mmCIF file of C-alpha atoms in Angstrom:
data_model
loop_
_atom_site.group_PDB
_atom_site.id
_atom_site.type_symbol
_atom_site.label_atom_id
_atom_site.label_comp_id
_atom_site.label_asym_id
_atom_site.label_seq_id
_atom_site.Cartn_x
_atom_site.Cartn_y
_atom_site.Cartn_z
ATOM 1 C CA UNK A 6 134.709 131.605 88.022
ATOM 2 C CA UNK A 7 132.270 133.159 85.533
ATOM 3 C CA UNK A 8 129.642 133.089 88.307
ATOM 4 C CA UNK A 9 129.496 129.299 87.948
ATOM 5 C CA UNK A 10 131.836 127.777 90.532
ATOM 6 C CA UNK A 11 133.246 129.542 93.627
ATOM 7 C CA UNK A 12 137.047 129.516 93.792
ATOM 8 C CA UNK A 13 136.860 128.157 97.352
ATOM 9 C CA UNK A 14 134.889 125.160 96.044
ATOM 10 C CA UNK A 15 137.639 124.387 93.525
ATOM 11 C CA UNK A 16 140.354 124.755 96.159
ATOM 12 C CA UNK A 17 138.561 122.483 98.631
ATOM 13 C CA UNK A 18 138.071 119.841 95.951
ATOM 14 C CA UNK A 19 141.707 120.086 94.890
ATOM 15 C CA UNK A 20 142.835 119.539 98.488
ATOM 16 C CA UNK A 21 140.427 116.607 98.946
ATOM 17 C CA UNK A 22 141.598 114.952 95.724
ATOM 18 C CA UNK A 23 145.234 115.364 96.756
ATOM 19 C CA UNK A 24 144.633 113.898 100.210
ATOM 20 C CA UNK A 25 142.739 110.891 98.821
ATOM 21 C CA UNK A 26 145.372 110.224 96.164
ATOM 22 C CA UNK A 27 148.360 110.690 98.458
ATOM 23 C CA UNK A 28 147.249 108.775 101.549
ATOM 24 C CA UNK A 29 146.041 105.207 101.034
ATOM 25 C CA UNK A 30 144.669 104.821 104.568
ATOM 26 C CA UNK A 31 142.423 107.883 104.218
ATOM 27 C CA UNK A 32 141.332 106.709 100.774
ATOM 28 C CA UNK A 33 140.380 103.255 102.080
ATOM 29 C CA UNK A 34 138.581 104.713 105.095
ATOM 30 C CA UNK A 35 136.546 107.029 102.852
ATOM 31 C CA UNK A 36 135.576 104.111 100.603
ATOM 32 C CA UNK A 37 134.468 102.004 103.573
ATOM 33 C CA UNK A 38 132.457 104.914 104.977
ATOM 34 C CA UNK A 39 130.697 105.514 101.644
ATOM 35 C CA UNK A 40 129.790 101.839 101.289
ATOM 36 C CA UNK A 41 128.529 101.707 104.883
ATOM 37 C CA UNK A 42 126.294 104.747 104.393
ATOM 38 C CA UNK A 43 124.862 103.260 101.190
ATOM 39 C CA UNK A 44 124.139 99.881 102.801
ATOM 40 C CA UNK A 45 122.522 101.562 105.822
ATOM 41 C CA UNK A 46 120.319 103.728 103.596
ATOM 42 C CA UNK A 47 119.145 100.852 101.418
ATOM 43 C CA UNK A 48 118.680 98.605 104.458
ATOM 44 C CA UNK A 49 116.501 101.206 106.148
ATOM 45 C CA UNK A 50 114.336 101.372 103.054
ATOM 46 C CA UNK A 51 114.022 97.599 102.833
ATOM 47 C CA UNK A 52 113.047 97.398 106.496
ATOM 48 C CA UNK A 53 110.630 100.315 106.201
ATOM 49 C CA UNK A 54 111.846 101.538 109.562
ATOM 50 C CA UNK A 55 113.542 104.848 108.764
ATOM 51 C CA UNK A 56 110.401 106.926 108.350
ATOM 52 C CA UNK A 57 111.416 108.015 104.870
ATOM 53 C CA UNK A 58 108.433 108.646 102.628
ATOM 54 C CA UNK A 59 110.678 108.734 99.581
ATOM 55 C CA UNK A 60 112.539 105.479 100.195
ATOM 56 C CA UNK A 61 110.426 102.819 101.841
ATOM 57 C CA UNK A 62 110.735 99.772 99.588
ATOM 58 C CA UNK A 63 109.653 97.220 102.149
ATOM 59 C CA UNK A 64 107.525 94.746 100.225
ATOM 60 C CA UNK A 65 105.384 93.425 103.072
ATOM 61 C CA UNK A 66 104.905 96.047 105.766
ATOM 62 C CA UNK A 67 104.370 95.224 109.401
ATOM 63 C CA UNK A 68 101.500 97.308 110.729
ATOM 64 C CA UNK A 69 100.367 97.055 114.338
ATOM 65 C CA UNK A 70 101.921 93.618 114.640
ATOM 66 C CA UNK A 71 100.436 92.248 111.414
ATOM 67 C CA UNK A 72 102.160 91.629 108.092
ATOM 68 C CA UNK A 73 100.350 93.304 105.204
ATOM 69 C CA UNK A 74 100.976 91.496 101.933
ATOM 70 C CA UNK A 75 100.095 92.327 98.352
ATOM 71 C CA UNK A 76 97.743 95.063 97.131
ATOM 72 C CA UNK A 77 94.247 95.768 98.454
ATOM 73 C CA UNK A 78 91.108 95.796 96.294
ATOM 74 C CA UNK A 79 89.676 99.183 95.355
ATOM 75 C CA UNK A 80 86.406 98.396 97.106
ATOM 76 C CA UNK A 81 88.296 97.887 100.377
ATOM 77 C CA UNK A 82 89.636 101.461 100.314
ATOM 78 C CA UNK A 83 87.034 103.507 98.433
ATOM 79 C CA UNK A 84 85.234 106.099 100.580
ATOM 80 C CA UNK A 85 81.634 107.308 100.398
ATOM 81 C CA UNK A 86 82.838 110.682 99.050
ATOM 82 C CA UNK A 87 83.411 108.820 95.775
ATOM 83 C CA UNK A 88 79.704 108.167 95.303
ATOM 84 C CA UNK A 89 78.581 109.827 92.043
ATOM 85 C CA UNK A 90 82.214 110.668 91.257
ATOM 86 C CA UNK A 91 82.566 112.928 88.206
ATOM 87 C CA UNK A 92 85.833 112.627 86.265
ATOM 88 C CA UNK A 93 85.173 115.861 84.379
ATOM 89 C CA UNK A 94 85.360 117.715 87.720
ATOM 90 C CA UNK A 95 88.522 115.805 88.651
ATOM 91 C CA UNK A 96 90.571 116.876 85.640
ATOM 92 C CA UNK A 97 92.651 120.032 85.737
ATOM 93 C CA UNK A 98 95.599 121.212 87.799
ATOM 94 C CA UNK A 99 96.428 119.640 91.168
ATOM 95 C CA UNK A 100 99.232 120.455 93.609
ATOM 96 C CA UNK A 101 101.000 117.551 95.269
ATOM 97 C CA UNK A 102 101.092 118.179 99.021
ATOM 98 C CA UNK A 103 102.389 114.886 100.400
ATOM 99 C CA UNK A 104 103.569 111.689 98.756
ATOM 100 C CA UNK A 105 104.639 108.194 99.687
ATOM 101 C CA UNK A 106 106.556 107.008 96.643
ATOM 102 C CA UNK A 107 110.081 105.623 96.527
ATOM 103 C CA UNK A 108 110.376 106.569 92.821
ATOM 104 C CA UNK A 109 110.174 110.256 93.785
ATOM 105 C CA UNK A 110 113.080 111.931 95.548
ATOM 106 C CA UNK A 111 112.521 114.049 98.631
ATOM 107 C CA UNK A 112 114.484 116.900 97.005
ATOM 108 C CA UNK A 113 111.701 117.726 94.520
ATOM 109 C CA UNK A 114 109.524 120.778 95.114
ATOM 110 C CA UNK A 115 106.608 122.714 93.577
ATOM 111 C CA UNK A 116 105.250 119.429 92.184
ATOM 112 C CA UNK A 117 102.050 119.639 90.158
ATOM 113 C CA UNK A 118 99.837 117.106 88.407
ATOM 114 C CA UNK A 119 97.683 118.222 85.487
ATOM 115 C CA UNK A 120 95.001 115.778 84.332
ATOM 116 C CA UNK A 121 93.446 116.174 80.888
ATOM 117 C CA UNK A 122 90.423 114.071 79.992
ATOM 118 C CA UNK A 123 89.922 112.923 76.401
ATOM 119 C CA UNK A 124 86.936 114.172 74.419
ATOM 120 C CA UNK A 125 85.147 110.817 74.712
ATOM 121 C CA UNK A 126 85.883 110.570 78.458
ATOM 122 C CA UNK A 127 87.427 107.115 78.134
ATOM 123 C CA UNK A 128 91.042 108.087 78.778
ATOM 124 C CA UNK A 129 93.161 110.851 80.252
ATOM 125 C CA UNK A 130 96.727 112.155 80.292
ATOM 126 C CA UNK A 131 98.746 112.925 83.411
ATOM 127 C CA UNK A 132 101.357 115.687 83.198
ATOM 128 C CA UNK A 133 103.639 115.728 86.242
ATOM 129 C CA UNK A 134 105.700 118.869 86.723
ATOM 130 C CA UNK A 135 108.674 118.745 89.054
ATOM 131 C CA UNK A 136 111.537 120.981 90.125
ATOM 132 C CA UNK A 137 114.597 120.044 92.122
ATOM 133 C CA UNK A 138 116.529 120.013 94.290
ATOM 134 C CA UNK A 139 114.541 122.079 96.766
ATOM 135 C CA UNK A 140 115.890 125.349 98.211
ATOM 136 C CA UNK A 141 115.445 124.085 101.772
ATOM 137 C CA UNK A 142 117.383 120.828 101.381
ATOM 138 C CA UNK A 143 120.016 122.326 99.056
ATOM 139 C CA UNK A 144 120.270 126.045 99.829
ATOM 140 C CA UNK A 145 123.614 126.490 98.044
ATOM 141 C CA UNK A 146 122.933 124.533 94.869
ATOM 142 C CA UNK A 147 119.194 124.440 94.118
ATOM 143 C CA UNK A 148 119.306 127.365 91.667
ATOM 144 C CA UNK A 149 122.141 125.713 89.724
ATOM 145 C CA UNK A 150 120.110 122.621 88.860
ATOM 146 C CA UNK A 151 119.154 121.953 85.208
ATOM 147 C CA UNK A 152 115.569 121.419 86.394
ATOM 148 C CA UNK A 153 115.392 124.451 88.691
ATOM 149 C CA UNK A 154 112.793 125.826 86.261
ATOM 150 C CA UNK A 155 110.976 122.532 85.979
ATOM 151 C CA UNK A 156 110.710 119.328 83.977
ATOM 152 C CA UNK A 157 107.690 117.316 82.871
ATOM 153 C CA UNK A 158 106.826 113.708 82.149
ATOM 154 C CA UNK A 159 103.605 112.095 81.075
ATOM 155 C CA UNK A 160 101.649 108.905 81.512
ATOM 156 C CA UNK A 161 98.096 107.945 80.629
ATOM 157 C CA UNK A 162 95.030 106.289 82.034
ATOM 158 C CA UNK A 163 92.111 104.313 80.617
ATOM 159 C CA UNK A 164 88.624 104.413 82.096
ATOM 160 C CA UNK A 165 86.437 101.338 81.685
ATOM 161 C CA UNK A 166 82.770 102.281 81.870
ATOM 162 C CA UNK A 167 82.082 98.896 83.509
ATOM 163 C CA UNK A 168 84.462 99.598 86.392
ATOM 164 C CA UNK A 169 83.582 101.381 89.609
ATOM 165 C CA UNK A 170 83.996 105.156 89.309
ATOM 166 C CA UNK A 171 87.391 106.261 90.562
ATOM 167 C CA UNK A 172 89.244 103.182 89.325
ATOM 168 C CA UNK A 173 91.432 103.438 86.215
ATOM 169 C CA UNK A 174 94.244 101.509 84.573
ATOM 170 C CA UNK A 175 97.239 103.757 84.054
ATOM 171 C CA UNK A 176 100.146 103.076 81.700
ATOM 172 C CA UNK A 177 103.587 104.564 81.443
ATOM 173 C CA UNK A 178 107.258 103.901 82.114
ATOM 174 C CA UNK A 179 106.867 100.475 80.496
ATOM 175 C CA UNK A 180 104.272 99.173 82.969
ATOM 176 C CA UNK A 181 100.529 99.175 83.601
ATOM 177 C CA UNK A 182 99.113 99.723 87.068
ATOM 178 C CA UNK A 183 95.769 100.590 88.670
ATOM 179 C CA UNK A 184 95.127 104.055 90.030
ATOM 180 C CA UNK A 185 92.648 104.275 92.887
ATOM 181 C CA UNK A 186 91.016 107.617 93.636
ATOM 182 C CA UNK A 187 90.196 106.858 97.258
ATOM 183 C CA UNK A 188 88.637 110.063 98.534
ATOM 184 C CA UNK A 189 87.697 113.540 97.350
ATOM 185 C CA UNK A 190 86.662 116.607 99.295
ATOM 186 C CA UNK A 191 84.153 118.959 97.673
ATOM 187 C CA UNK A 192 84.103 122.718 98.078
ATOM 188 C CA UNK A 193 80.835 123.637 99.818
ATOM 189 C CA UNK A 194 80.368 126.732 97.656
ATOM 190 C CA UNK A 195 81.528 125.746 94.172
ATOM 191 C CA UNK A 196 80.823 121.991 94.493
ATOM 192 C CA UNK A 197 84.175 121.404 92.792
ATOM 193 C CA UNK A 198 86.720 118.900 94.090
ATOM 194 C CA UNK A 199 89.345 120.704 96.170
ATOM 195 C CA UNK A 200 91.252 117.778 97.751
ATOM 196 C CA UNK A 201 91.971 114.208 96.666
ATOM 197 C CA UNK A 202 93.763 111.086 97.834
ATOM 198 C CA UNK A 203 95.159 108.685 95.238
ATOM 199 C CA UNK A 204 96.731 105.257 95.650
ATOM 200 C CA UNK A 205 98.704 103.084 93.230
ATOM 201 C CA UNK A 206 99.917 99.566 93.862
ATOM 202 C CA UNK A 207 101.765 96.964 91.793
ATOM 203 C CA UNK A 208 101.704 93.325 92.833
ATOM 204 C CA UNK A 209 103.335 90.300 91.181
ATOM 205 C CA UNK A 210 102.708 86.803 92.470
ATOM 206 C CA UNK A 211 101.229 88.085 95.708
ATOM 207 C CA UNK A 212 104.262 90.289 96.400
ATOM 208 C CA UNK A 213 103.838 94.066 96.484
ATOM 209 C CA UNK A 214 106.549 95.672 94.354
ATOM 210 C CA UNK A 215 105.379 99.269 94.517
ATOM 211 C CA UNK A 216 103.003 101.489 96.450
ATOM 212 C CA UNK A 217 102.278 105.154 95.847
ATOM 213 C CA UNK A 218 100.081 107.555 97.803
ATOM 214 C CA UNK A 219 99.320 111.134 96.759
ATOM 215 C CA UNK A 220 97.703 113.862 98.834
ATOM 216 C CA UNK A 221 96.616 116.582 96.381
ATOM 217 C CA UNK A 222 94.797 119.910 96.517
ATOM 218 C CA UNK A 223 93.714 122.639 94.124
ATOM 219 C CA UNK A 224 95.746 125.247 96.034
ATOM 220 C CA UNK A 225 99.554 125.368 96.399
ATOM 221 C CA UNK A 226 99.465 125.605 100.188
ATOM 222 C CA UNK A 227 97.558 123.679 102.852
ATOM 223 C CA UNK A 228 97.428 124.273 106.586
ATOM 224 C CA UNK A 229 98.598 121.690 109.114
ATOM 225 C CA UNK A 230 94.983 121.227 110.148
ATOM 226 C CA UNK A 231 93.947 120.450 106.572
ATOM 227 C CA UNK A 232 96.811 117.989 106.122
ATOM 228 C CA UNK A 233 96.032 116.280 109.421
ATOM 229 C CA UNK A 234 92.449 115.893 108.228
ATOM 230 C CA UNK A 235 93.726 114.209 105.055
ATOM 231 C CA UNK A 236 95.784 111.814 107.164
ATOM 232 C CA UNK A 237 92.694 111.004 109.229
ATOM 233 C CA UNK A 238 90.698 110.266 106.071
ATOM 234 C CA UNK A 239 93.524 108.129 104.702
ATOM 235 C CA UNK A 240 93.683 106.168 107.952
ATOM 236 C CA UNK A 241 89.926 105.647 107.888
ATOM 237 C CA UNK A 242 90.231 104.356 104.316
ATOM 238 C CA UNK A 243 92.813 101.781 105.403
ATOM 239 C CA UNK A 244 95.879 103.347 103.765
ATOM 240 C CA UNK A 245 98.109 103.531 106.843
ATOM 241 C CA UNK A 246 99.488 99.988 106.394
ATOM 242 C CA UNK A 247 100.679 101.064 102.945
ATOM 243 C CA UNK A 248 102.521 104.203 104.032
ATOM 244 C CA UNK A 249 99.975 107.012 104.557
ATOM 245 C CA UNK A 250 101.012 107.853 108.128
ATOM 246 C CA UNK A 251 102.785 111.202 108.661
ATOM 247 C CA UNK A 252 106.184 109.618 109.273
ATOM 248 C CA UNK A 253 105.987 107.645 106.019
ATOM 249 C CA UNK A 254 104.961 110.526 103.741
ATOM 250 C CA UNK A 255 107.099 113.303 102.362
ATOM 251 C CA UNK A 256 105.804 116.883 102.497
ATOM 252 C CA UNK A 257 106.377 118.621 99.155
ATOM 253 C CA UNK A 258 108.188 121.924 99.622
ATOM 254 C CA UNK A 259 106.817 125.085 98.020
ATOM 255 C CA UNK A 260 109.114 127.907 96.947
ATOM 256 C CA UNK A 261 107.937 131.351 98.050
ATOM 257 C CA UNK A 262 108.197 132.747 94.526
ATOM 258 C CA UNK A 263 107.076 131.048 91.333
ATOM 259 C CA UNK A 264 109.358 133.167 89.139
ATOM 260 C CA UNK A 265 111.832 131.340 86.917
ATOM 261 C CA UNK A 266 115.469 131.203 87.966
ATOM 262 C CA UNK A 267 117.870 133.292 85.864
ATOM 263 C CA UNK A 268 121.613 132.985 86.474
ATOM 264 C CA UNK A 269 124.851 131.886 84.800
ATOM 265 C CA UNK A 270 124.089 128.214 85.427
ATOM 266 C CA UNK A 271 120.699 128.387 83.726
ATOM 267 C CA UNK A 272 122.310 130.161 80.782
ATOM 268 C CA UNK A 273 124.903 127.379 80.592
ATOM 269 C CA UNK A 274 122.223 124.642 80.582
ATOM 270 C CA UNK A 275 120.417 126.482 77.793
ATOM 271 C CA UNK A 276 123.581 126.909 75.724
ATOM 272 C CA UNK A 277 124.493 123.205 75.932
ATOM 273 C CA UNK A 278 120.900 122.223 75.086
ATOM 274 C CA UNK A 279 119.733 120.669 78.339
ATOM 275 C CA UNK A 280 116.338 122.376 78.021
ATOM 276 C CA UNK A 281 115.893 120.774 74.599
ATOM 277 C CA UNK A 282 116.785 117.363 76.028
ATOM 278 C CA UNK A 283 114.202 117.816 78.782
ATOM 279 C CA UNK A 284 111.572 118.782 76.205
ATOM 280 C CA UNK A 285 112.511 115.754 74.119
ATOM 281 C CA UNK A 286 112.244 113.441 77.141
ATOM 282 C CA UNK A 287 108.813 114.866 77.935
ATOM 283 C CA UNK A 288 107.650 114.277 74.355
ATOM 284 C CA UNK A 289 108.938 110.695 74.427
ATOM 285 C CA UNK A 290 106.941 109.917 77.579
ATOM 286 C CA UNK A 291 103.908 111.616 76.045
ATOM 287 C CA UNK A 292 104.152 109.671 72.771
ATOM 288 C CA UNK A 293 104.603 106.380 74.631
ATOM 289 C CA UNK A 294 101.022 106.529 75.951
ATOM 290 C CA UNK A 295 99.358 107.219 72.621
#
C-alpha cells in the first residue's frame, strides 16, 4: 500500500488479531509466552550469563571464581601507551567497533563518536551518531526506520589539569561519570592515534550501577586480528572482569554503502516531522552540557 506496508503483512496481522480476540486459550497462552520471554531476557542480563554485550546489567560480576564489586581506579587500568597522552590528537572522528554497554541496543550500526576539544583545552563535546536497526538483524525493516539515516546525541567532558592525563569527568543524560581512556595505539608513520579503548563506570555506595567499554578506531573497518589484539590489550589492562571479553562485547555492524536511504517510509517520516524532532532532541542534549 503506497510502498509503505505489504498487503500480506496487513492480512497476516488481521488474521492474528482475529485469532487472539476469538480464542481465549490462544490469547492467554500468547500472554504467558510473552511474559516468560521477557523474564528470561531480563534474568539473563541480571545474571550476566547470556553473553549479551548489550544487556549485561549484573552489578557484581563473577570473574574466574571471584566477585568483582564496584568500579576500579583509573591508575589500576591505565596502560603505558597513555604516557604523554595528547588530547588534541585524540579529538576528531572515531568509529565504534565493539561496545559493552547495556544502554546501547545491539541493533545499532555505523556508530561514530566525534570529539571536539574546546579552545582552552579544558573541556570537550562528544557527538554520538547512530543508525538502526541494522540491515543484518532486521533485513526486512531496517530501511523503514526513522533513524535509518542517523540520529545524534551529545554529552560533554571536563578535563582537570591536576588529574592524570586520560581521565575526565563527563556529564550528560542527567548524570556525571568518569571516562577512562585506558589505551591508545599510535600509527607508526603519522604518530596519530589510530585505536583507543575507553571505559566508563558508575558506582553508588560500593555498588556498580553501570559499566561501559568502547573499542574505537579511526577507520570504519577492522580485521579480526586487529580486534583480537584490542581484546588482548583490554585483558592486560584488567577490563575483562567488567565485560571486555569477546562474548560480552557487541560488534558494531557496518553497512556496505554510506549513502542515505530514500524510500516512501523516509518521505513519510520527513512529512510528519520526525527529522525535525530528532534535530530538536540532539539540540536539547547539546544545550544540556553547556
